[in-house]
Structure formats: C-alpha cells, structure tokens
mmCIF file of N, CA and C in Angstrom:
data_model
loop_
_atom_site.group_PDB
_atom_site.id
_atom_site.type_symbol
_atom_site.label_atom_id
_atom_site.label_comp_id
_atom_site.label_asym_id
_atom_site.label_seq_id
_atom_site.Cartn_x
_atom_site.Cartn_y
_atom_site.Cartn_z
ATOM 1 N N UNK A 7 81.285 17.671 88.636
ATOM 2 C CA UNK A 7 80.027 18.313 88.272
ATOM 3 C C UNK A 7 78.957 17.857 89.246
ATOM 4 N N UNK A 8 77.941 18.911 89.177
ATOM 5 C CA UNK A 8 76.777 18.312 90.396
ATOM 6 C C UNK A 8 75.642 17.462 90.186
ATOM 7 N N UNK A 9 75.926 17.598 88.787
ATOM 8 C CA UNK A 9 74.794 16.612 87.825
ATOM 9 C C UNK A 9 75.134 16.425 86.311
ATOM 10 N N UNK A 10 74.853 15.711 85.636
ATOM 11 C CA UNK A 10 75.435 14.747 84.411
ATOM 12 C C UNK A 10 75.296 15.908 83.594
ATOM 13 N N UNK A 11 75.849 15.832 82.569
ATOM 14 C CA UNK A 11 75.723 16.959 81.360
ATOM 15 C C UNK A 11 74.533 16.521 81.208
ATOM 16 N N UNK A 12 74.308 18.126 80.375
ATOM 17 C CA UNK A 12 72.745 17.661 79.641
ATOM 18 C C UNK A 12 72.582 17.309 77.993
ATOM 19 N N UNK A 13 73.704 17.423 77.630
ATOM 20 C CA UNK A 13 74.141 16.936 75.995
ATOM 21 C C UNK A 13 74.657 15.778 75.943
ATOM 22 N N UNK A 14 75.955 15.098 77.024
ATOM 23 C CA UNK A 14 76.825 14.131 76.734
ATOM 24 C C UNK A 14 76.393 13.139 78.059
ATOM 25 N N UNK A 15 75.683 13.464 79.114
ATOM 26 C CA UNK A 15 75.549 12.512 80.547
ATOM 27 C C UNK A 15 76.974 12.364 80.933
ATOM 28 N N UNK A 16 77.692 13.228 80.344
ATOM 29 C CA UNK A 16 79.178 12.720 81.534
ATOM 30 C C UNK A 16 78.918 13.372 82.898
ATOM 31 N N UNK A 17 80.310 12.965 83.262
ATOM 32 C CA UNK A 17 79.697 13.165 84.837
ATOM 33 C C UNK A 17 81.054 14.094 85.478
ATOM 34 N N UNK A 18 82.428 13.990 84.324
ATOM 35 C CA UNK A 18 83.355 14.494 84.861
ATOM 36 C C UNK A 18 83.397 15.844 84.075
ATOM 37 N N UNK A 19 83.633 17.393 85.225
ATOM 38 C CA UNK A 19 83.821 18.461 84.276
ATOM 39 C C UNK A 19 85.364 18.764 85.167
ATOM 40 N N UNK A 20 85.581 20.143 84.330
ATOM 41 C CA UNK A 20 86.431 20.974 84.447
ATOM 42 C C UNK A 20 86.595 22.313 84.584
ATOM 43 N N UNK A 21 87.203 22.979 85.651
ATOM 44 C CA UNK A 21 86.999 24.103 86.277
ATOM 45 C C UNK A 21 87.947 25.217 85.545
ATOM 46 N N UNK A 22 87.275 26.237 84.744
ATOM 47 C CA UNK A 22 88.097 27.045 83.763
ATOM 48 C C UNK A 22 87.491 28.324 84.429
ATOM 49 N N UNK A 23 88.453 29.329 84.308
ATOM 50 C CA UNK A 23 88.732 30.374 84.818
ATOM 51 C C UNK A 23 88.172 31.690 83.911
ATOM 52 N N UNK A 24 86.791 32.156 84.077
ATOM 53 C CA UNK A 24 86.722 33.099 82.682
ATOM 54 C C UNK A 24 86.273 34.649 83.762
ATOM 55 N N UNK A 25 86.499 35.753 82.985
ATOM 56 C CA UNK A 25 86.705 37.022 83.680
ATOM 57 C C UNK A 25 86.761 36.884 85.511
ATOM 58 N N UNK A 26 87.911 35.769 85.627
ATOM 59 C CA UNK A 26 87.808 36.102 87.288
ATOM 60 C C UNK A 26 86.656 35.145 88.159
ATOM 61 N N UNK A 27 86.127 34.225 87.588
ATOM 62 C CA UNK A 27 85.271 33.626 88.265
ATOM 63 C C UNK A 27 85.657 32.235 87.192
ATOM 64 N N UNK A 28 85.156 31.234 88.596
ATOM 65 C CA UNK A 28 85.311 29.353 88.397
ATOM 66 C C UNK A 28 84.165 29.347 87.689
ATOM 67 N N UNK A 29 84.228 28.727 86.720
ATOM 68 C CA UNK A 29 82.568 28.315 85.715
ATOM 69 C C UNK A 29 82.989 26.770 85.504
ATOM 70 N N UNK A 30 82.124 26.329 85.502
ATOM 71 C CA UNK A 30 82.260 24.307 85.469
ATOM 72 C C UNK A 30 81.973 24.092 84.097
ATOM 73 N N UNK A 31 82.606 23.360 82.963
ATOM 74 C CA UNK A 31 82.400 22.906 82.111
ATOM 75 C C UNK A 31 82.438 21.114 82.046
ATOM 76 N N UNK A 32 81.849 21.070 80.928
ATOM 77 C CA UNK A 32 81.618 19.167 80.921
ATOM 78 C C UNK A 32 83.310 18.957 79.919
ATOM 79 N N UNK A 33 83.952 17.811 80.747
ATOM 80 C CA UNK A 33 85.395 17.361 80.418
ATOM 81 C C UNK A 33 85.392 16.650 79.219
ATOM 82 N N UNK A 34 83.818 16.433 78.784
ATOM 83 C CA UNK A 34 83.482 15.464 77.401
ATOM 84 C C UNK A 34 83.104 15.971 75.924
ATOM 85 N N UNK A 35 82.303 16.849 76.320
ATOM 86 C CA UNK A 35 81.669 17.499 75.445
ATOM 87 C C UNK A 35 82.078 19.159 75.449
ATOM 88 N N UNK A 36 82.558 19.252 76.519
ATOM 89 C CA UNK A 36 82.975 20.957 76.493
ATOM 90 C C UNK A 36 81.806 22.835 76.493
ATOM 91 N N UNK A 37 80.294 21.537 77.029
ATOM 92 C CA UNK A 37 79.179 22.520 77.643
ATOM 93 C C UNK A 37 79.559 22.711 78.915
ATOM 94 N N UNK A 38 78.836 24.174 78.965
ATOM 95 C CA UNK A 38 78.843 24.930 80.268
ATOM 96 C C UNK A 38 78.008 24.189 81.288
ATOM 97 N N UNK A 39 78.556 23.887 82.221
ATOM 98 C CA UNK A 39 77.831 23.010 83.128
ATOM 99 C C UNK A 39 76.464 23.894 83.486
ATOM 100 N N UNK A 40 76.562 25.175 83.947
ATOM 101 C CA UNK A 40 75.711 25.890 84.019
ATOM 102 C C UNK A 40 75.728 26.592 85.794
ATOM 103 N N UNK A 41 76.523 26.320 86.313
ATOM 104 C CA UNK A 41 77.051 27.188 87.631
ATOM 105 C C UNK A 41 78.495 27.242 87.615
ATOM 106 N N UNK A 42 78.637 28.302 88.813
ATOM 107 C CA UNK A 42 80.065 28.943 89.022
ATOM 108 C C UNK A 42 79.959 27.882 90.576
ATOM 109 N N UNK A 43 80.955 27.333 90.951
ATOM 110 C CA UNK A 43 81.598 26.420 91.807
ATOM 111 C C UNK A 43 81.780 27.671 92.893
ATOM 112 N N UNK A 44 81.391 27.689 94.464
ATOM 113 C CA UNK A 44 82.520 28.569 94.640
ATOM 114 C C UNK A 44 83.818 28.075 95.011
ATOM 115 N N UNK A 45 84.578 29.024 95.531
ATOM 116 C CA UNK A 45 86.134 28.858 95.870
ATOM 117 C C UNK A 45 85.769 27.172 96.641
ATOM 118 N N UNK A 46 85.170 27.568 97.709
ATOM 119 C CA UNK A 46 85.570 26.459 98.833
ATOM 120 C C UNK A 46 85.368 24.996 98.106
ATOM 121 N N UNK A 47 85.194 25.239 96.995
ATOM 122 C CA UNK A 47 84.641 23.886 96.059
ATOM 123 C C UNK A 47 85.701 23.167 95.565
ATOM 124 N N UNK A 48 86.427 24.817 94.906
ATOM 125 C CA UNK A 48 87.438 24.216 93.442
ATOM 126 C C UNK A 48 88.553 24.431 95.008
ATOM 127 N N UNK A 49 88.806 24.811 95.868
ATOM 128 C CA UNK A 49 90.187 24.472 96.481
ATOM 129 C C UNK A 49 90.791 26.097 96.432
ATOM 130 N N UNK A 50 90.620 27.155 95.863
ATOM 131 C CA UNK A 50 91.054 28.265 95.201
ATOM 132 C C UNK A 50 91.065 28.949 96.540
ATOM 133 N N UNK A 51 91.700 29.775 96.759
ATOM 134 C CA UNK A 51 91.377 30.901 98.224
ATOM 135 C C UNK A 51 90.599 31.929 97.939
ATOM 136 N N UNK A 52 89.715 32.163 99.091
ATOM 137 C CA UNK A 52 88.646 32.873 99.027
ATOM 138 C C UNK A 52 89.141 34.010 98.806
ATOM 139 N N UNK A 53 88.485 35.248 97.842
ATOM 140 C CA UNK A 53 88.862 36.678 97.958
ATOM 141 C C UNK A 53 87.757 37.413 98.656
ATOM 142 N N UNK A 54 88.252 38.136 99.652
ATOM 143 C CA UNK A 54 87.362 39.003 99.860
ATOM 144 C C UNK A 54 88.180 40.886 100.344
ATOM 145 N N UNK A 55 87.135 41.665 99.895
ATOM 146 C CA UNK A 55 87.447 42.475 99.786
ATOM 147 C C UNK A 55 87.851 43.351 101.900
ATOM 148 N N UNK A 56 86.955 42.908 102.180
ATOM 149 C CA UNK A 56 87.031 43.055 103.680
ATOM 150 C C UNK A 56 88.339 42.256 104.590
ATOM 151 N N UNK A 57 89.093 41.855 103.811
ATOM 152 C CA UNK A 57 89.978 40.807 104.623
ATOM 153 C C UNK A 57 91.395 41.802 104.531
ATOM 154 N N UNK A 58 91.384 42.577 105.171
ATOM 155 C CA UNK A 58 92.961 43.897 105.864
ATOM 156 C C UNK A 58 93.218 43.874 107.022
ATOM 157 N N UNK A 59 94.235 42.763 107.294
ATOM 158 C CA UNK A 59 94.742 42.309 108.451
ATOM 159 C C UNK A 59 95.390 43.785 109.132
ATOM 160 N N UNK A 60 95.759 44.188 108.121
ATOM 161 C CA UNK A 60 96.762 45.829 108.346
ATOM 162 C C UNK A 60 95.787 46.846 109.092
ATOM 163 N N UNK A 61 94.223 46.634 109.043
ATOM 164 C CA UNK A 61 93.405 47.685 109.380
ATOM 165 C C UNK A 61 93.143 47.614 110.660
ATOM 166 N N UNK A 62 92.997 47.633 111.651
ATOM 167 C CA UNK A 62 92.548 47.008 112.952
ATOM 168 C C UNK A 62 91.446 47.744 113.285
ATOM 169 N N UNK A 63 90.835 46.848 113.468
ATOM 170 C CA UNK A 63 88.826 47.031 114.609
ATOM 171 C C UNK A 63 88.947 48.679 114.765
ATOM 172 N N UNK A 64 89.952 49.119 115.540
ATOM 173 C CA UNK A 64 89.936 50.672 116.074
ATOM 174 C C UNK A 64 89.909 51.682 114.710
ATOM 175 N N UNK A 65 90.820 51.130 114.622
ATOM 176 C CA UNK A 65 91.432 52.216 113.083
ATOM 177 C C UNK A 65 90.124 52.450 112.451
ATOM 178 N N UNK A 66 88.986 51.325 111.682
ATOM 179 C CA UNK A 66 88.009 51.103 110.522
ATOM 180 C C UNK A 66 87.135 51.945 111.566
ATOM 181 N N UNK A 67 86.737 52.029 113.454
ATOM 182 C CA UNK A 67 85.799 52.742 113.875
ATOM 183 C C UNK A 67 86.449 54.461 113.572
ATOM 184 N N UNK A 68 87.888 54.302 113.983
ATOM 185 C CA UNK A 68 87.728 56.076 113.875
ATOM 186 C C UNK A 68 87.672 56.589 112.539
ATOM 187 N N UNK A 69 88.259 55.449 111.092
ATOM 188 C CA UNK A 69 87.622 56.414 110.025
ATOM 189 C C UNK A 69 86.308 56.360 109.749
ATOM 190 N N UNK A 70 85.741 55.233 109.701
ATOM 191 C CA UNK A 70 84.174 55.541 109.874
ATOM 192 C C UNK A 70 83.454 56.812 110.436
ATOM 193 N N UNK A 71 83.676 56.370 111.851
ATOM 194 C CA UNK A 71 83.003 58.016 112.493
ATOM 195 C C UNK A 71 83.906 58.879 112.074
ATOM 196 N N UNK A 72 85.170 59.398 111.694
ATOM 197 C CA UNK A 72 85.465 60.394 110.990
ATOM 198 C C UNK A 72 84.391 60.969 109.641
ATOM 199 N N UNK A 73 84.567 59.812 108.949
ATOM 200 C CA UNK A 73 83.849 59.921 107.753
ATOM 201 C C UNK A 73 82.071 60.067 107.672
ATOM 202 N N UNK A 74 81.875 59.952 108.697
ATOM 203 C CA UNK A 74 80.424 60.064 109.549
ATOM 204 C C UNK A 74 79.240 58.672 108.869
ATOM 205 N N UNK A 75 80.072 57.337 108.821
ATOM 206 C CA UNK A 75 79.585 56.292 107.835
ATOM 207 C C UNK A 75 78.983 56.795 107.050
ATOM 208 N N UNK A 76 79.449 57.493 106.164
ATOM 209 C CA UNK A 76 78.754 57.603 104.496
ATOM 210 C C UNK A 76 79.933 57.576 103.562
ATOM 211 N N UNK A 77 80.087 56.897 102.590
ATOM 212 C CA UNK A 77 80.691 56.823 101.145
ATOM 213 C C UNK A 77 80.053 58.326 100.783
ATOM 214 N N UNK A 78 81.956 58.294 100.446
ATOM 215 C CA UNK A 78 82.052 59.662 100.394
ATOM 216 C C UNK A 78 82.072 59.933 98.751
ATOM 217 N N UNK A 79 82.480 59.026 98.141
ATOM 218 C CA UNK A 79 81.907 58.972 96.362
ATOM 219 C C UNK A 79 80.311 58.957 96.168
ATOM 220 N N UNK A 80 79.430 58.248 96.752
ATOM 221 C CA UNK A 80 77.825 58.345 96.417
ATOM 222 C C UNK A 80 77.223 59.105 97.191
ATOM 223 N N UNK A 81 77.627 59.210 98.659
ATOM 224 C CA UNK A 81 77.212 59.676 99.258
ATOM 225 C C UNK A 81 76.254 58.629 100.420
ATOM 226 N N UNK A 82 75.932 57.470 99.890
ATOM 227 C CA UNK A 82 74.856 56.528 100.687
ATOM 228 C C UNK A 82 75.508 55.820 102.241
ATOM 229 N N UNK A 83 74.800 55.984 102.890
ATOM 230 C CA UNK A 83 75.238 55.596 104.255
ATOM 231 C C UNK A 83 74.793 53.832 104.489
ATOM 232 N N UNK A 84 73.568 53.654 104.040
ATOM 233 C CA UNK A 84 72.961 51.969 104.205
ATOM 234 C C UNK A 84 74.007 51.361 103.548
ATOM 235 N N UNK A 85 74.123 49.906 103.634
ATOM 236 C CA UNK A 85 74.698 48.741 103.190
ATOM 237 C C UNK A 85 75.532 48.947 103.334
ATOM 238 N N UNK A 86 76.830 47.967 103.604
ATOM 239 C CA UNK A 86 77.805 47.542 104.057
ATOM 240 C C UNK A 86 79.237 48.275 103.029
ATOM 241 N N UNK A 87 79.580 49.709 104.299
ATOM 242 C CA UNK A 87 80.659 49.877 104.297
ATOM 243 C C UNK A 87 81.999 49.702 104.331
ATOM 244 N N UNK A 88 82.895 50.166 103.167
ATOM 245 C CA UNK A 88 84.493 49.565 103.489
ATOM 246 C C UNK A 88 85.050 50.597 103.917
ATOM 247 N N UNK A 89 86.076 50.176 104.478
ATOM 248 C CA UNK A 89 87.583 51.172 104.321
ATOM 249 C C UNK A 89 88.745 51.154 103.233
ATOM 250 N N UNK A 90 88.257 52.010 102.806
ATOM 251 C CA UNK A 90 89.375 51.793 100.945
ATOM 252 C C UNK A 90 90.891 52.921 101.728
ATOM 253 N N UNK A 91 91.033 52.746 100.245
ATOM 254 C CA UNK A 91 92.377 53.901 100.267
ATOM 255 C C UNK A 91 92.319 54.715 99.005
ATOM 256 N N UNK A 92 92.929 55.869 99.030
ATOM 257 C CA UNK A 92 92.986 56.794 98.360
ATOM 258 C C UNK A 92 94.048 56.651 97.601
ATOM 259 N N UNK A 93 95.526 56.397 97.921
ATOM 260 C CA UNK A 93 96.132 55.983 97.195
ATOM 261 C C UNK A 93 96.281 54.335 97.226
ATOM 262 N N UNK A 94 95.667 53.360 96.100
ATOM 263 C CA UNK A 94 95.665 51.998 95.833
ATOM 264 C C UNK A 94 96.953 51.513 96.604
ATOM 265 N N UNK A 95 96.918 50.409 96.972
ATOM 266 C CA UNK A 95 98.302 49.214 97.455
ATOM 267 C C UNK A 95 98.894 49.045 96.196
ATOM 268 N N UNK A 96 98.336 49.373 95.166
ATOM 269 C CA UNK A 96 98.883 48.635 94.057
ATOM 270 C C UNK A 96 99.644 49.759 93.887
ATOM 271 N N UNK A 97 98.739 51.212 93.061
ATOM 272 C CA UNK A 97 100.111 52.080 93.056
ATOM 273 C C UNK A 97 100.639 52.422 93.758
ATOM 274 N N UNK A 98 100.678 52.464 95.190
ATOM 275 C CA UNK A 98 101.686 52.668 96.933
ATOM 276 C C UNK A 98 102.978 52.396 96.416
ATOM 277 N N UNK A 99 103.037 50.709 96.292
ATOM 278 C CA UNK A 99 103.907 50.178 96.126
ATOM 279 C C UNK A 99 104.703 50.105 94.755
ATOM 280 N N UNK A 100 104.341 50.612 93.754
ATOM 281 C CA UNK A 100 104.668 50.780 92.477
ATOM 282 C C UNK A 100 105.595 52.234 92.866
ATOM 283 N N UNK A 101 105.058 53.160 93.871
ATOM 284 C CA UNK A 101 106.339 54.223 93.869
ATOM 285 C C UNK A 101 106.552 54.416 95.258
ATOM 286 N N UNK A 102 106.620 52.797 95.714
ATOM 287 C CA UNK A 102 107.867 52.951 96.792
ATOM 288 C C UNK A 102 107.450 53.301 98.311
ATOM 289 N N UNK A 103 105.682 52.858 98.349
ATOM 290 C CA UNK A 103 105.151 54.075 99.729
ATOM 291 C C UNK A 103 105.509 52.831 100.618
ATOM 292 N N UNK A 104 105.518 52.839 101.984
ATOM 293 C CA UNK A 104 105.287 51.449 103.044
ATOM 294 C C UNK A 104 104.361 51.149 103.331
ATOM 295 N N UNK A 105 104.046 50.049 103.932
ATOM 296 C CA UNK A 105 103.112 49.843 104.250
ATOM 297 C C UNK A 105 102.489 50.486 105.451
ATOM 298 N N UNK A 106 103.067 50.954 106.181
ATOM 299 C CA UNK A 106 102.990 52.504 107.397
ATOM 300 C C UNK A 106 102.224 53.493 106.766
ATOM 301 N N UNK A 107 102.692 53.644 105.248
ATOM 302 C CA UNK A 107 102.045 54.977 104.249
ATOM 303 C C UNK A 107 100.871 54.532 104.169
ATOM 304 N N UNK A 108 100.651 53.450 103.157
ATOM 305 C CA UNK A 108 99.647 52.913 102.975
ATOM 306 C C UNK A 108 98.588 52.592 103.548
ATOM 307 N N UNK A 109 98.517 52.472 105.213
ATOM 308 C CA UNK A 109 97.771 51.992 105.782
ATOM 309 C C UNK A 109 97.393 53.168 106.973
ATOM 310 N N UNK A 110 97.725 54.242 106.713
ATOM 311 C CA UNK A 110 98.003 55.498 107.620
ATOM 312 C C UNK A 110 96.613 55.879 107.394
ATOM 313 N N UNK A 111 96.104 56.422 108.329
ATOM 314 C CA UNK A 111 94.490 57.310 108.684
ATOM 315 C C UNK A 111 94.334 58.328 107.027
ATOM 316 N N UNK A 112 95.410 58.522 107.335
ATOM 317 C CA UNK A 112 94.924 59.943 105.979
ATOM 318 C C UNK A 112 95.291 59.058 104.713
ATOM 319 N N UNK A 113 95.581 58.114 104.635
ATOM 320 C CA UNK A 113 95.210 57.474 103.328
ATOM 321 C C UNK A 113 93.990 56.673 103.412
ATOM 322 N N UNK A 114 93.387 56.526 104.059
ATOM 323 C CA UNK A 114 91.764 55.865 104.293
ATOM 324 C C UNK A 114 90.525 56.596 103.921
ATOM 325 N N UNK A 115 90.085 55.968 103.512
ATOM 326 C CA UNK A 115 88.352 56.653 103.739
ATOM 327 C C UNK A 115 87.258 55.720 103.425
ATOM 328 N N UNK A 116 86.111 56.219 103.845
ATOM 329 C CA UNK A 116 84.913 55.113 103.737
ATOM 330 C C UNK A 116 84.289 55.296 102.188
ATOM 331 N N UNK A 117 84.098 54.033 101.407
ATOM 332 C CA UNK A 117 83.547 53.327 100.908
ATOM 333 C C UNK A 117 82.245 52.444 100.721
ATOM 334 N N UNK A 118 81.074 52.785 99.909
ATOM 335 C CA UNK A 118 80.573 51.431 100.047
ATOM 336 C C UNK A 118 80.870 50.551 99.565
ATOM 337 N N UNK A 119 80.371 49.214 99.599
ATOM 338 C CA UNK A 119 81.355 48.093 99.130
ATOM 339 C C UNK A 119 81.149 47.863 97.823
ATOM 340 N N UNK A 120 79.849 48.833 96.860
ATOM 341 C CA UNK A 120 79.592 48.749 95.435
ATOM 342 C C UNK A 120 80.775 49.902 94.900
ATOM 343 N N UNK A 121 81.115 51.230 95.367
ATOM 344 C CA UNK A 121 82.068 51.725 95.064
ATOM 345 C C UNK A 121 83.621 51.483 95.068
ATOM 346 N N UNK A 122 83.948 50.804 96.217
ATOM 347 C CA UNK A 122 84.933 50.428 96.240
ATOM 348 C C UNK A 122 85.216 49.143 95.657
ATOM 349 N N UNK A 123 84.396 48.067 95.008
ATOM 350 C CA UNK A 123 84.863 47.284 93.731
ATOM 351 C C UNK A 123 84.945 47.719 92.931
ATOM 352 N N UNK A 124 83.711 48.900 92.435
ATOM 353 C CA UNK A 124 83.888 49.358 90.610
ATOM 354 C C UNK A 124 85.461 50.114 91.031
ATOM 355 N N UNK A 125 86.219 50.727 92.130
ATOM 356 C CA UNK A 125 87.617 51.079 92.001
ATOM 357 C C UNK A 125 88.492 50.403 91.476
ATOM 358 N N UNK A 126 88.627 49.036 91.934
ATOM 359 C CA UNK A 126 89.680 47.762 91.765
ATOM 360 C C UNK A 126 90.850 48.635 92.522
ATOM 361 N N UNK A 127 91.815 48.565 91.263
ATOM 362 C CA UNK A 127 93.309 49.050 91.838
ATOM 363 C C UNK A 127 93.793 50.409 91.623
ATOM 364 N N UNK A 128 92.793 50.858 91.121
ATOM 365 C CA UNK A 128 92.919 52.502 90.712
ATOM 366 C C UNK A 128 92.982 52.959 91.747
ATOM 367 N N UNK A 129 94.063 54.035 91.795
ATOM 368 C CA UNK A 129 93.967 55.210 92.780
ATOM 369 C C UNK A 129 92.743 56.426 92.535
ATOM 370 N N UNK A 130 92.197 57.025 93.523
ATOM 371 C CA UNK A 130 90.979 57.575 93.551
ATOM 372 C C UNK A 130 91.641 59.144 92.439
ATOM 373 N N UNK A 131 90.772 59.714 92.059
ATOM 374 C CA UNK A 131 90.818 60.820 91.450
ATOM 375 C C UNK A 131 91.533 62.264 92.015
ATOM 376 N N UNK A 132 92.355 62.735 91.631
ATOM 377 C CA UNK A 132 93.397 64.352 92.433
ATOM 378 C C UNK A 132 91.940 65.486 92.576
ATOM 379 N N UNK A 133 90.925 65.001 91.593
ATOM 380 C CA UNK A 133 89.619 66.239 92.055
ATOM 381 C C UNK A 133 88.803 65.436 92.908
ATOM 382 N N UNK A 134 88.468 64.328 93.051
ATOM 383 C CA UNK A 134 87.555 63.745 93.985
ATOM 384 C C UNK A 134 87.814 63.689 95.845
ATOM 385 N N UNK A 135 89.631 64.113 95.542
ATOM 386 C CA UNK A 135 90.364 63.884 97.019
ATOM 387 C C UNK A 135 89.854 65.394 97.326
ATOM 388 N N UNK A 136 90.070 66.689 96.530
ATOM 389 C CA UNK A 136 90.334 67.411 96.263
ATOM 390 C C UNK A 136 88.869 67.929 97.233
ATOM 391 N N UNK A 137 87.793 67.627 96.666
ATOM 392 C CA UNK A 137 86.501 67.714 97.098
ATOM 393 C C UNK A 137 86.158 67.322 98.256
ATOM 394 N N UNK A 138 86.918 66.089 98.891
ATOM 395 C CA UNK A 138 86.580 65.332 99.832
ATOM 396 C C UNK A 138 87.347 66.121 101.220
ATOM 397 N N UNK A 139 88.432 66.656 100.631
ATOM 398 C CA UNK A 139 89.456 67.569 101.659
ATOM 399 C C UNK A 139 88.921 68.542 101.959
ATOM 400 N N UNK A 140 87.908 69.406 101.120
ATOM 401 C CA UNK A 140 87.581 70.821 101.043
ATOM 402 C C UNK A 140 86.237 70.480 102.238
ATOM 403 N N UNK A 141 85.360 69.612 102.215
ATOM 404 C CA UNK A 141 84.635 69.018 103.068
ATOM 405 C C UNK A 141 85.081 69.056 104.564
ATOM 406 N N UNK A 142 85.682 68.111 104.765
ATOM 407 C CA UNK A 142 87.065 67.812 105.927
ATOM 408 C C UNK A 142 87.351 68.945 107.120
ATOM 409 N N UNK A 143 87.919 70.206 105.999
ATOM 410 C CA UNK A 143 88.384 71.185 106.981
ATOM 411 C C UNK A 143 86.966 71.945 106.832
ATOM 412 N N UNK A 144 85.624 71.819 106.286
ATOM 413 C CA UNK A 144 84.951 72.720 106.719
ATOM 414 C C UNK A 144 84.055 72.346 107.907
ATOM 415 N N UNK A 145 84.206 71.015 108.007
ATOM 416 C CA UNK A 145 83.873 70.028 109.032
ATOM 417 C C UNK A 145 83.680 70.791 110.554
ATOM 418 N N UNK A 146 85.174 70.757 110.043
ATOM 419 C CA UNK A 146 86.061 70.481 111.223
ATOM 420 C C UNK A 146 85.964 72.442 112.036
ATOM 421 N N UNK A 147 85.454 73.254 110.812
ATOM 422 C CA UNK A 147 85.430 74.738 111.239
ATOM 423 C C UNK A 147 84.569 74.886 111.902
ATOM 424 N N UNK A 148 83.308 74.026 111.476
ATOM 425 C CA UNK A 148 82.195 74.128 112.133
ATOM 426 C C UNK A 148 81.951 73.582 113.219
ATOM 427 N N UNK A 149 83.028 72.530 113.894
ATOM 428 C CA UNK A 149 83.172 71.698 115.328
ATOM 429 C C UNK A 149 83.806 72.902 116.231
ATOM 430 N N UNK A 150 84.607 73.471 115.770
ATOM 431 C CA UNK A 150 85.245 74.086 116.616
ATOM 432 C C UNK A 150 84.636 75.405 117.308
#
C-alpha cells in the first residue's frame, strides 16, 4: 500500500481483481485502499488495445487512408484511431478463420479507440458492414 490504512494503520494490502482492474485493499481490515495500482506495480502485463504485432506500420497507413481516418461507426475523425476488425479474433478463431483471414485488409477497418472498446470481442453488426460496404463502392465510383 502507498500509505497506512485509514481505519486499521496497517501498512500491508492486497491486490484483488474486481471488473478487470487491480484495486488495493488493506490485508487487515479489508478497506479499499482507495486506488487502482497500475499493471507495472502489481507485476500483471500491460493490456493494451494498440499492441497487433500482426498489423504492420504499412497495413494500419493503407486502411486508414482507405478509410479516410474517420471511424466509420461515429463517424469522428479527432482522437486516437484504431484498426479493429470486423470479424473479432475471438469469433475468427471459434470458426476456424487464420490468422492470414483475420488479419487481411478486408477484415480491417478504422475505429476510434472509444468505439472499438465499447466492441470488446463482438463481431461488428451484418447491417453496419452492410452500410459501410455500400459506402466503399460508391467511393470508389466516384474516383474513377
């Protein structure tokens, strides 16, 4: 702990795990210490959502400028864009896709990084792709 309880003055807590985040409790009395530890504290490996060894520098620029940096669910271009997937890693691999599938241009698209957490592991919506495709080729009518 970073400072003594404020009920018991102990000094030793314990790092319990509640919805997904380290919260410090007192090892004596069993109060909330009153902060979340981060990872690099409790020893835990960092998660981050940006860490896709599979994506490379090139790949994240051409869907970006494909996608013309805007999240294509809100629509907002400011703050820090991801590269999600359309079909999740989680269900990919639940029916069998590779990681070749998975990580392929046309399973990508841009994200902001508030949309693409409220996703988690869900695969995106058959009408939201649906919308996003119909976009795409009209894009692309109007380049030509």
């Amino acid at each position: 702990m970073r400072a003594a309880c404020r009920d018991c003055g102990g000094l030793d807590g314990v790092v319990i795990i509640k919805g997904g985040q380290d919260t410090v409790w007192c090892s004596q009395c069993g109060r909330y210490a009153g902060y979340n530890p981060p990872r690099t504290e409790t020893g835990r490996s960092r998660r981050s959502l940006r860490s896709r060894p599979q994506i490379s520098p090139s790949q994240r620029s051409r869907i970006l400028e494909r996608d013309n940096s805007t999240c294509l669910r809100c629509g907002c271009s400011g703050g820090p864009l991801n590269v999600a997937h359309w079909i999740s890693v989680h269900d990919g691999k639940a029916v069998g896709l590779s990681e070749a599938e998975l990580f392929d241009d046309e399973n990508l698209l841009v994200l902001c990084a508030e949309c693409n957490a409220g996703q988690g592991r869900e695969t995106l919506p058959l009408r939201f792709m649906a919308t996003v495709l119909r976009v795409r080729i009209a894009r692309r009518r109007t380049a030509s």
